[in-house]
PDB file of C-alpha atoms and ligand atoms in Angstrom:
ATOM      1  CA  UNK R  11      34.227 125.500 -39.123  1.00  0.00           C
ATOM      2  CA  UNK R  12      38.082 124.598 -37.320  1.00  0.00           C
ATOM      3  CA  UNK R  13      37.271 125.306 -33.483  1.00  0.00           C
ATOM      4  CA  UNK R  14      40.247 126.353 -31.231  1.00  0.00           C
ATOM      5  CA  UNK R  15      40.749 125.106 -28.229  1.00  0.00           C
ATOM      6  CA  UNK R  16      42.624 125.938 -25.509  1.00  0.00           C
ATOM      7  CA  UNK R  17      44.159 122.798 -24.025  1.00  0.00           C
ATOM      8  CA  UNK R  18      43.813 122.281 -20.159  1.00  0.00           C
ATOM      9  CA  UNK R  19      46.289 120.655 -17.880  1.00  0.00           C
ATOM     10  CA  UNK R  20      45.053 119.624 -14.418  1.00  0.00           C
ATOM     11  CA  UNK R  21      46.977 117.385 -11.488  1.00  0.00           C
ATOM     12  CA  UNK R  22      44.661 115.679  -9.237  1.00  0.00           C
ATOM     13  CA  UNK R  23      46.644 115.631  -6.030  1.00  0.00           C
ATOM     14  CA  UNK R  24      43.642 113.420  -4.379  1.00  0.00           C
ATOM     15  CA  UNK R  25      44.895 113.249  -0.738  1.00  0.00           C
ATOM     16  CA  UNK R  26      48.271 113.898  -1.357  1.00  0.00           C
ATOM     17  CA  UNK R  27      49.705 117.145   0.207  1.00  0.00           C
ATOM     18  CA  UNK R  28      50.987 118.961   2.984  1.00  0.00           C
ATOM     19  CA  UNK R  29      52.047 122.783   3.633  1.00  0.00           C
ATOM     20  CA  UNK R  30      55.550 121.424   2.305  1.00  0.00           C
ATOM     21  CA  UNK R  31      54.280 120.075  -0.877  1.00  0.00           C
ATOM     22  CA  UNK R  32      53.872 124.073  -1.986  1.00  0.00           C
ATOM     23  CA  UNK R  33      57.698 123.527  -2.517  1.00  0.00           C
ATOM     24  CA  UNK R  34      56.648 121.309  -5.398  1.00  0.00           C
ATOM     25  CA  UNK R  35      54.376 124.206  -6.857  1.00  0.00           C
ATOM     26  CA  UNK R  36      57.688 126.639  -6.255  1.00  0.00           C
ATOM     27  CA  UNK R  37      59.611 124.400  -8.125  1.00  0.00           C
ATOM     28  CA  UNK R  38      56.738 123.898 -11.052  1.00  0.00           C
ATOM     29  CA  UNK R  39      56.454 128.153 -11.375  1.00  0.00           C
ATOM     30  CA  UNK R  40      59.930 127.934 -11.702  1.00  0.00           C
ATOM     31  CA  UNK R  41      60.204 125.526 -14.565  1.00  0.00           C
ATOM     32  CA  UNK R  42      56.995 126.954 -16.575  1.00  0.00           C
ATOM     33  CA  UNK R  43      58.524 130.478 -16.144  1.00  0.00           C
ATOM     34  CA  UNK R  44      61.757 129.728 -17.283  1.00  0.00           C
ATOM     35  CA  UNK R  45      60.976 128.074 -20.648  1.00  0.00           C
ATOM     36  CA  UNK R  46      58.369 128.895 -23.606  1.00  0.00           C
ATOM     37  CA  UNK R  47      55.104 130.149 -22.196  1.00  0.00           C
ATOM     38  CA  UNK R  48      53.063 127.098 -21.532  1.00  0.00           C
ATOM     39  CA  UNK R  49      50.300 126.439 -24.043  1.00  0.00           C
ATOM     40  CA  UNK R  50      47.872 124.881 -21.984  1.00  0.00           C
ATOM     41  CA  UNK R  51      45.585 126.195 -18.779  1.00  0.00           C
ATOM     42  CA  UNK R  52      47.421 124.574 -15.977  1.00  0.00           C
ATOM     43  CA  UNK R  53      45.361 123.826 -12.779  1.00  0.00           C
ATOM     44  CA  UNK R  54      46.697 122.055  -9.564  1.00  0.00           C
ATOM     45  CA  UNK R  55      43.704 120.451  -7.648  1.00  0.00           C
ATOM     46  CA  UNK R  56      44.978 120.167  -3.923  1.00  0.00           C
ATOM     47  CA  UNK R  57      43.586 118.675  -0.784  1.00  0.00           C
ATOM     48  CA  UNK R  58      41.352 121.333   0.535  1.00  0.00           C
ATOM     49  CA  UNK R  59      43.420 122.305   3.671  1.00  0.00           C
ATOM     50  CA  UNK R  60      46.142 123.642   1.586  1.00  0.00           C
ATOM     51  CA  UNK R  61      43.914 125.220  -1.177  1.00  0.00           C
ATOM     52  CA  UNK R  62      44.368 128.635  -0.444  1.00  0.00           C
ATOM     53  CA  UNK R  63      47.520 128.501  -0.365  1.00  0.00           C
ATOM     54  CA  UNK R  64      47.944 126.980  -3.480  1.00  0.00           C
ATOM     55  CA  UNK R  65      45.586 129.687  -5.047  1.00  0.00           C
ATOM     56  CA  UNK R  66      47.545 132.652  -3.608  1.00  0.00           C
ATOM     57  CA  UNK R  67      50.843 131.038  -4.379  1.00  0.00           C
ATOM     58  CA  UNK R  68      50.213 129.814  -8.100  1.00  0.00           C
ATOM     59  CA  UNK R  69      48.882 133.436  -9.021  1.00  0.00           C
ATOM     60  CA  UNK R  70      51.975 134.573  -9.832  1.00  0.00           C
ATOM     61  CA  UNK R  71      52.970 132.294 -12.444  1.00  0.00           C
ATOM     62  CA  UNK R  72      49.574 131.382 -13.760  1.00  0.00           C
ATOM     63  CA  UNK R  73      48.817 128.563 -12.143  1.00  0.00           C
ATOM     64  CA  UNK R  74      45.028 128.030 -10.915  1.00  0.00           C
ATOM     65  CA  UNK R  75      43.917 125.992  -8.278  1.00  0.00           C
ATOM     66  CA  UNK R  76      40.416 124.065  -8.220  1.00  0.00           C
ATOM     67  CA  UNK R  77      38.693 121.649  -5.920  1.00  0.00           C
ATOM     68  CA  UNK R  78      38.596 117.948  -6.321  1.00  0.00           C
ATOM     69  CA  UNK R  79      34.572 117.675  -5.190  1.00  0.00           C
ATOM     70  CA  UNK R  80      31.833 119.836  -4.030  1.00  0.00           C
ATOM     71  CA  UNK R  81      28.640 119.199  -1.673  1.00  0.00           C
ATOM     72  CA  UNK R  82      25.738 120.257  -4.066  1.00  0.00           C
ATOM     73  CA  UNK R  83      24.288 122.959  -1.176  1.00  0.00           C
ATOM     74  CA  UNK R  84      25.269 126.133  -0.948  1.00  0.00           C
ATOM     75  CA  UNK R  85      25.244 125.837   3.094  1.00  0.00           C
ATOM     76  CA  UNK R  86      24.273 123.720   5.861  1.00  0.00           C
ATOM     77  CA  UNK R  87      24.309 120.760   8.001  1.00  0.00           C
ATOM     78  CA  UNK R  88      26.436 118.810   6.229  1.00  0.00           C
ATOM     79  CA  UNK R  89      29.793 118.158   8.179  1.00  0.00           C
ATOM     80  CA  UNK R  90      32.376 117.558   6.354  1.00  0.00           C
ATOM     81  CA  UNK R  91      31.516 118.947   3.246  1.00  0.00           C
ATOM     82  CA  UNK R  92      32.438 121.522   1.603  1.00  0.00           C
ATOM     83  CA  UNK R  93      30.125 124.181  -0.809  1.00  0.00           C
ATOM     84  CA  UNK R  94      31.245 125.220  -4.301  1.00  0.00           C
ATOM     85  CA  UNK R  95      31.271 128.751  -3.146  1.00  0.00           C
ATOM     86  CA  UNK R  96      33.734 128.435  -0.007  1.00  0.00           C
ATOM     87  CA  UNK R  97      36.432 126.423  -2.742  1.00  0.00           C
ATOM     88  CA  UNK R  98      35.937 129.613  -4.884  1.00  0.00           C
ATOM     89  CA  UNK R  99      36.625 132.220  -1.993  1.00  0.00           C
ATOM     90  CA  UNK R 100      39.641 129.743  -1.205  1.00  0.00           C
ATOM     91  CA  UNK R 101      40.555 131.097  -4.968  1.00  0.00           C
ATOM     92  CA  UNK R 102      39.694 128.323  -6.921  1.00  0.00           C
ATOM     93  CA  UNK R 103      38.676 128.634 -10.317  1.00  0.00           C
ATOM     94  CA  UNK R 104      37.859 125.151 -11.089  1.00  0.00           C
ATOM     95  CA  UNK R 105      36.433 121.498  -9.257  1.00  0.00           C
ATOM     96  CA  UNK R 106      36.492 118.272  -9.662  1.00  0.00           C
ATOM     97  CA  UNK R 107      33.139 116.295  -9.482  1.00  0.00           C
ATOM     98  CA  UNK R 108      31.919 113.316 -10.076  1.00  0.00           C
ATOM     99  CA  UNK R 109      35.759 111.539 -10.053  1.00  0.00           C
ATOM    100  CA  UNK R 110      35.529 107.232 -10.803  1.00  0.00           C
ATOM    101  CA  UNK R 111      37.136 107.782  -6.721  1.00  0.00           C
ATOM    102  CA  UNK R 112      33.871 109.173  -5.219  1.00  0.00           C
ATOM    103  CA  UNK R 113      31.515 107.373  -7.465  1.00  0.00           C
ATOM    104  CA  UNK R 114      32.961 103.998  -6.187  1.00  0.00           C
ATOM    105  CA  UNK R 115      33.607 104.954  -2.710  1.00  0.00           C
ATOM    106  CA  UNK R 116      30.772 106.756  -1.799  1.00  0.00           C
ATOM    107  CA  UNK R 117      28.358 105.472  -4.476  1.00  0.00           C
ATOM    108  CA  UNK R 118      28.088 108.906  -6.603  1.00  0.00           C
ATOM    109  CA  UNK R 119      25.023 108.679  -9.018  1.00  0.00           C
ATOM    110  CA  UNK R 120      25.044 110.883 -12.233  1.00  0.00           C
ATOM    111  CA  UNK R 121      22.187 113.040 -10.319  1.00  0.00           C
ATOM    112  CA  UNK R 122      24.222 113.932  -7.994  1.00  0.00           C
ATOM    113  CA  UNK R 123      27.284 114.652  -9.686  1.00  0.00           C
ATOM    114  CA  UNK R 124      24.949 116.483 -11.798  1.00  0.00           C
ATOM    115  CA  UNK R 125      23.696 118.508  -8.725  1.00  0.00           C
ATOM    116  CA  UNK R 126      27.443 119.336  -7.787  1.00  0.00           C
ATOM    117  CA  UNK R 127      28.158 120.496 -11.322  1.00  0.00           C
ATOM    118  CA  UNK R 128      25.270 122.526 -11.271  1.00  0.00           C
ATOM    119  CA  UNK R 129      26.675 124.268  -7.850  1.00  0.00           C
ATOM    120  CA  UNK R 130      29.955 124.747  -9.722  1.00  0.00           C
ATOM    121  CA  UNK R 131      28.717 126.773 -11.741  1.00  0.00           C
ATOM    122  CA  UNK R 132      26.608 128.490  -9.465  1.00  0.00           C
ATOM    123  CA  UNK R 133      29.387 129.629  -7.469  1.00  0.00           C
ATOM    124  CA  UNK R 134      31.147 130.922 -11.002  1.00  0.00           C
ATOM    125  CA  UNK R 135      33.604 127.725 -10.545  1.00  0.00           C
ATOM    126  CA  UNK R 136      34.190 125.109 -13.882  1.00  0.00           C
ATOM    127  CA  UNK R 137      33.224 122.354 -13.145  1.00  0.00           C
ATOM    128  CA  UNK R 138      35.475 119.183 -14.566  1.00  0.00           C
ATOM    129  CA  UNK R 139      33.111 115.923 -14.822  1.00  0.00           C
ATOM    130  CA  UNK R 140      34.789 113.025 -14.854  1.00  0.00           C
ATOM    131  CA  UNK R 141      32.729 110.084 -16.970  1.00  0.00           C
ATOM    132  CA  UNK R 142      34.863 106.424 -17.751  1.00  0.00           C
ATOM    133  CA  UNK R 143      34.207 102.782 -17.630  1.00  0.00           C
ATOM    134  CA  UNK R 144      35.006  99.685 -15.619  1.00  0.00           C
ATOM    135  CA  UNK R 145      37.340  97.214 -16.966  1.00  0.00           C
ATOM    136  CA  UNK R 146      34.162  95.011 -17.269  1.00  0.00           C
ATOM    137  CA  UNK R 147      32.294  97.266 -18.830  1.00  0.00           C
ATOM    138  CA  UNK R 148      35.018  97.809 -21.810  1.00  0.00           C
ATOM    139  CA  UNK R 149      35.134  93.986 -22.245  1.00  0.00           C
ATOM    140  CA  UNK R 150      31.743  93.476 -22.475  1.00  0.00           C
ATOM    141  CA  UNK R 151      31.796  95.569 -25.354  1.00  0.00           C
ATOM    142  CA  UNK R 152      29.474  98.433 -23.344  1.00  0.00           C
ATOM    143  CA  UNK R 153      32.613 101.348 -22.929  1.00  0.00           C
ATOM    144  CA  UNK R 154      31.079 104.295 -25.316  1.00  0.00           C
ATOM    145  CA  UNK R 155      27.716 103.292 -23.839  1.00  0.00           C
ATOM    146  CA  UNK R 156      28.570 103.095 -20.264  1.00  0.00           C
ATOM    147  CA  UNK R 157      30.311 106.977 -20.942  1.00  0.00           C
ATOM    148  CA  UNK R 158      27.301 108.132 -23.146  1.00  0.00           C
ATOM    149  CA  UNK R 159      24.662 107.523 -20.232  1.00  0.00           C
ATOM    150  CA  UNK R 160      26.942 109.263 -17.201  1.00  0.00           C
ATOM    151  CA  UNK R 161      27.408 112.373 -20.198  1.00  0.00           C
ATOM    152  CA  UNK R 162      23.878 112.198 -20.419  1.00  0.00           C
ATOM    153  CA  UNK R 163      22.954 112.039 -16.340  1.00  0.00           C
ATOM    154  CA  UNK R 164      26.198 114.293 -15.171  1.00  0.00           C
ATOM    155  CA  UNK R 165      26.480 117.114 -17.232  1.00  0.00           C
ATOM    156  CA  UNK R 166      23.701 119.608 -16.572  1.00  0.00           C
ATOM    157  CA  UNK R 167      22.031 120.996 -19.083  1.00  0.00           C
ATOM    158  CA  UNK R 168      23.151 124.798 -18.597  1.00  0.00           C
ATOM    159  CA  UNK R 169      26.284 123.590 -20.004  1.00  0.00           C
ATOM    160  CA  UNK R 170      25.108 124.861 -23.044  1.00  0.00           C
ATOM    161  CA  UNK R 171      25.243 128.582 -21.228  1.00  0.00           C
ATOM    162  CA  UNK R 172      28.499 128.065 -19.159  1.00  0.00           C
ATOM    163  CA  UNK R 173      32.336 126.695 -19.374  1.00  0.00           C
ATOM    164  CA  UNK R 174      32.461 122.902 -18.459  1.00  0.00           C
ATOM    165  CA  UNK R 175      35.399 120.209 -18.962  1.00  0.00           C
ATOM    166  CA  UNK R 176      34.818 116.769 -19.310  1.00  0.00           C
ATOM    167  CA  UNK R 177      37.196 114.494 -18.321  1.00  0.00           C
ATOM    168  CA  UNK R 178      37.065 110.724 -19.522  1.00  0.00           C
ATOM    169  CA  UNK R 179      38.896 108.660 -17.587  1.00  0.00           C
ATOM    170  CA  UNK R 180      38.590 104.654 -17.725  1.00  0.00           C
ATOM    171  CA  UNK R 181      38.665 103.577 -14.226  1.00  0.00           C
ATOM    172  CA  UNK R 182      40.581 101.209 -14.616  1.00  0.00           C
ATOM    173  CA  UNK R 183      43.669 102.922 -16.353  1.00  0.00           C
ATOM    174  CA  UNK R 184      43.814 105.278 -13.141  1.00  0.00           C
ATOM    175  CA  UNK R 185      46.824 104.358 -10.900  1.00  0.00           C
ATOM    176  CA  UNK R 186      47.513 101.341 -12.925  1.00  0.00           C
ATOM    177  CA  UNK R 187      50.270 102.478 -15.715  1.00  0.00           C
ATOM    178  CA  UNK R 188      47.991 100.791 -17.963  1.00  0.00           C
ATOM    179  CA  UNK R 189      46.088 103.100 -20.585  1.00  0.00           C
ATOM    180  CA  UNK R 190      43.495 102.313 -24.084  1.00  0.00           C
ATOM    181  CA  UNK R 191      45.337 102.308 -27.052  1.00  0.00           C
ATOM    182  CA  UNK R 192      45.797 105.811 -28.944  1.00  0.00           C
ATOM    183  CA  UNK R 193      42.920 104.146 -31.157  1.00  0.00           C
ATOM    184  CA  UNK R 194      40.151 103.903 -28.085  1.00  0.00           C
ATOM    185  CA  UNK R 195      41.123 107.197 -26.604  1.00  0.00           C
ATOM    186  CA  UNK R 196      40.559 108.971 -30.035  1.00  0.00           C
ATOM    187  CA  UNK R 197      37.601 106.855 -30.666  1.00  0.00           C
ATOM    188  CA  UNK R 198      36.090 107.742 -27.152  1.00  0.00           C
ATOM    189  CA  UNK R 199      36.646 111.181 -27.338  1.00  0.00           C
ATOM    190  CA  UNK R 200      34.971 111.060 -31.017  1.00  0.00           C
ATOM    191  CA  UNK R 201      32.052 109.504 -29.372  1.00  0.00           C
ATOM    192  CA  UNK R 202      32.365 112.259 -26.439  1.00  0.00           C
ATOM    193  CA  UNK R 203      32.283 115.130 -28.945  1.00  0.00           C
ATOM    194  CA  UNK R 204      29.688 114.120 -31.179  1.00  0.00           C
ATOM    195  CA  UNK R 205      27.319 113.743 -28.099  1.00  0.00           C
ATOM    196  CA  UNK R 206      27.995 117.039 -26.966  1.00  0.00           C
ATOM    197  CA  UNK R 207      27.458 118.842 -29.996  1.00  0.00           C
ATOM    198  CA  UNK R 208      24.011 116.882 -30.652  1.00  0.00           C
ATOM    199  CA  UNK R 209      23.178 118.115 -27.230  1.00  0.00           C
ATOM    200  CA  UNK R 210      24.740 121.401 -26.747  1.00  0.00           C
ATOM    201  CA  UNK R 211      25.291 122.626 -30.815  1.00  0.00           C
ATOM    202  CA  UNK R 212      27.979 124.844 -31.662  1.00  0.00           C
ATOM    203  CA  UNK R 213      29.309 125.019 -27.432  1.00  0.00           C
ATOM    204  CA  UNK R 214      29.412 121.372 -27.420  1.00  0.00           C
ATOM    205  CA  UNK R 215      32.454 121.745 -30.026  1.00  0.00           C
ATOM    206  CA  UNK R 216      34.303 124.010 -27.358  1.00  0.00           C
ATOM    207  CA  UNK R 217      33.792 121.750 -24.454  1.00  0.00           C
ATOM    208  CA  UNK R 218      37.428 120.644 -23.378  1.00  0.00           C
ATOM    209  CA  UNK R 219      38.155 116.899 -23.345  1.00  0.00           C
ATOM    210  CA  UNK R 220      40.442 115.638 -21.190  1.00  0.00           C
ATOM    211  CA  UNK R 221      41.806 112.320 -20.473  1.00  0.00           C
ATOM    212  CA  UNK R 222      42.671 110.871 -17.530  1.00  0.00           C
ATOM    213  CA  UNK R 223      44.348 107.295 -16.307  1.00  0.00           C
ATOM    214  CA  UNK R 224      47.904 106.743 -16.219  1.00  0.00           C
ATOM    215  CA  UNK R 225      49.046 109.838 -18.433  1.00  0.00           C
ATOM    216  CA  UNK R 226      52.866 110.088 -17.364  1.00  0.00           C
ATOM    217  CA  UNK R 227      55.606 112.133 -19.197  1.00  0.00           C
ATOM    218  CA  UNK R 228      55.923 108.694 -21.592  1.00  0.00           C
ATOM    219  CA  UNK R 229      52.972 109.176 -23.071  1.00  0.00           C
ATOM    220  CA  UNK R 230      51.899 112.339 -22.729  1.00  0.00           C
ATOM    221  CA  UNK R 231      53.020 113.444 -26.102  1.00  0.00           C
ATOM    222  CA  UNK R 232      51.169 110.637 -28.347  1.00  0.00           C
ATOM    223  CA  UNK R 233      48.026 110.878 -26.246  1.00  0.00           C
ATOM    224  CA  UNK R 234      47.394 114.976 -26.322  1.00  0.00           C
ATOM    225  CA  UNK R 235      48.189 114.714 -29.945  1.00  0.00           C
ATOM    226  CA  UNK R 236      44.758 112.966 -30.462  1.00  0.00           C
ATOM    227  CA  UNK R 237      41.995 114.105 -31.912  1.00  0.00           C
ATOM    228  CA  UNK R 238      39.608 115.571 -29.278  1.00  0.00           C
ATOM    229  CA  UNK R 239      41.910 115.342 -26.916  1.00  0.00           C
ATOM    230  CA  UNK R 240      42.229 118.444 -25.075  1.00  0.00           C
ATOM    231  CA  UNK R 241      44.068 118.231 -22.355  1.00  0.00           C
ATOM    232  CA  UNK R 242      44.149 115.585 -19.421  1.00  0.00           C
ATOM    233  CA  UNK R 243      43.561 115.031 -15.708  1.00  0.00           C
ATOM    234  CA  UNK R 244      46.780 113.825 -14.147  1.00  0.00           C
ATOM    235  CA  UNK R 245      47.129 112.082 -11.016  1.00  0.00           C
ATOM    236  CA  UNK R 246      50.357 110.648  -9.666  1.00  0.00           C
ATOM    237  CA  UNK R 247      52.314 112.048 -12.485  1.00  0.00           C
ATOM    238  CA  UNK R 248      51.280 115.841 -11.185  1.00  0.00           C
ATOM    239  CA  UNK R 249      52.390 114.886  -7.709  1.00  0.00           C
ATOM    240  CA  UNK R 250      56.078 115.548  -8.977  1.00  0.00           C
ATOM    241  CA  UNK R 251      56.754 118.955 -10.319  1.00  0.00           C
ATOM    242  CA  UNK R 252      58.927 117.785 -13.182  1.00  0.00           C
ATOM    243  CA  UNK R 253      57.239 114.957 -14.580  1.00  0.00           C
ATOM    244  CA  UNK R 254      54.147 117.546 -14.400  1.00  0.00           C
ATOM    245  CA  UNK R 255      56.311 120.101 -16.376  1.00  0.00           C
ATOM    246  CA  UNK R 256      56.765 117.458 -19.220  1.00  0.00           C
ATOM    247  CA  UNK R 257      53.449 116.883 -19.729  1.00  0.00           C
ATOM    248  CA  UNK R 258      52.439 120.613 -19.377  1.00  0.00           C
ATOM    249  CA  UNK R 259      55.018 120.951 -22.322  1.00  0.00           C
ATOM    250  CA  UNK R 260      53.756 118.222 -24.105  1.00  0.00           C
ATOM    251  CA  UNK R 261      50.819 119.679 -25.372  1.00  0.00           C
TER     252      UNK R 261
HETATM  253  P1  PGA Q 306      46.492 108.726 -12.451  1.00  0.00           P
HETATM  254  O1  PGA Q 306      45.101 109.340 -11.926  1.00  0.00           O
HETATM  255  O2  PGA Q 306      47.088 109.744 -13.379  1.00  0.00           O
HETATM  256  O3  PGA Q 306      47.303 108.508 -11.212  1.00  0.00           O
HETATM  257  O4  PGA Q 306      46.164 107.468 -13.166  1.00  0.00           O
HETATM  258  C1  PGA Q 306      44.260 110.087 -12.756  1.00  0.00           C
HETATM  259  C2  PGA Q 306      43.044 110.538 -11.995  1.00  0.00           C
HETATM  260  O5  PGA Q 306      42.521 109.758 -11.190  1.00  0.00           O
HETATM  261  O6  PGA Q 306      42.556 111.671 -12.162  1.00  0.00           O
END
């Protein structure tokens, strides 16, 4: 059986963005309206203040907006934070959990990304979970088993009922212009795919597999060609409208 896919296309804009960076997203509509229809889902995830606005304003030319992390609660005393179902009645369709960011900063365990994922979709949100290794892990050999164990502890098990992305992303190949060779990323996202069609059958093959870490308008082309590779998580490279547009019409 030959699965389709749709390919997915989401910038990270971490905390990058003000009220004037929505000129950026004017000048994206403009470019993916202008030539062929895109073939990927595009998604901008903005800083939260200016989510809304990047919901309301993408609608018209089919952008979506999502949330870069969620608290796991629904509600409550938790300042700061903010629920899965407040980014979705900002308008966002998607969220980011579980990013190599907020697992380093703030000492993210799989259970909790887990726990956020599981809110995602409890507020009707996709959740994308982010899974990658150190640079130590990958040279001590331990990469695809590093990324098998957070698959195992972050993606919840009613993934096999609802839509979920997983993003890999080797930490450290975000922000540094380095990336694997085409021959680890395909190999990676062979390991990726295999383990979520032992664990989730026939939905496991639908599960969208992005990468993440350094994917610029250079590379973009080689690196969605791969196998299993459905897509990616860009960070810097969606801060600019036009280098986003390149790798949008990459894929
Ligand atoms: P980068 O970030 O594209 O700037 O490497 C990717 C990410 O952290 O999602």
């Amino acid at each position: 059986m030959t699965t389709t896919i749709t390919p997915l296309i989401a910038g990270n804009w971490k905390m990058n963005g003000m009220r004037a960076s929505l000129d950026e997203l004017t000048t994206l509509a403009g470019i993916m309206t202008t030539g062929d229809a895109p073939r990927a889902v595009v998604v901008i995830c903005p800083p939260a203040t200016i989510l809304a606005a990047v919901a309301r304003q993408g609608a018209s030319s089919g952008i979506l907006a999502g949330g870069q992390d969620c608290h796991p609660s629904a509600a409550g005393p938790h300042t700061g934070d903010i629920a899965a179902g407040m980014l979705a009645d900002a308008g966002a369709q998607y969220v980011i959990v579980g990013h190599s960011e907020r697992r380093a900063a703030y000492g993210e365990s799989d259970d909790l990304v887990r726990a956020k994922a599981e809110a995602a979709m409890g507020a009707g949100l996709k959740p994308i979970i982010c899974v990658g290794e150190t640079e130590a892990e990958r040279d001590a050999g331990n990469a695809e088993a590093v990324v098998a164990s957070q698959l195992a502890g972050s993606v919840p098990e009613a993934a096999g009922q609802h839509d979920v992305v997983v993003a890999y992303e080797p930490v450290w190949a975000i922000g540094t212009g380095r990336t694997p060779s085409n021959d680890e990323i395909a190999q990676m996202h062979g390991a990726i795919r295999r383990l979520l069609v032992d664990r989730f059958g026939e939905r496991g093959a639908t599960v969208q597999i992005l990468y993440g870490g350094s994917l610029k308008p250079q590379n973009a082309r080689e690196i969605l060609a791969l196998d299993n590779v459905n897509g990616g998580l860009v960070g810097g490279a969606s801060l600019l409208a036009k280098d986003f547009a390149t790798i949008i019409s990459a894929v």
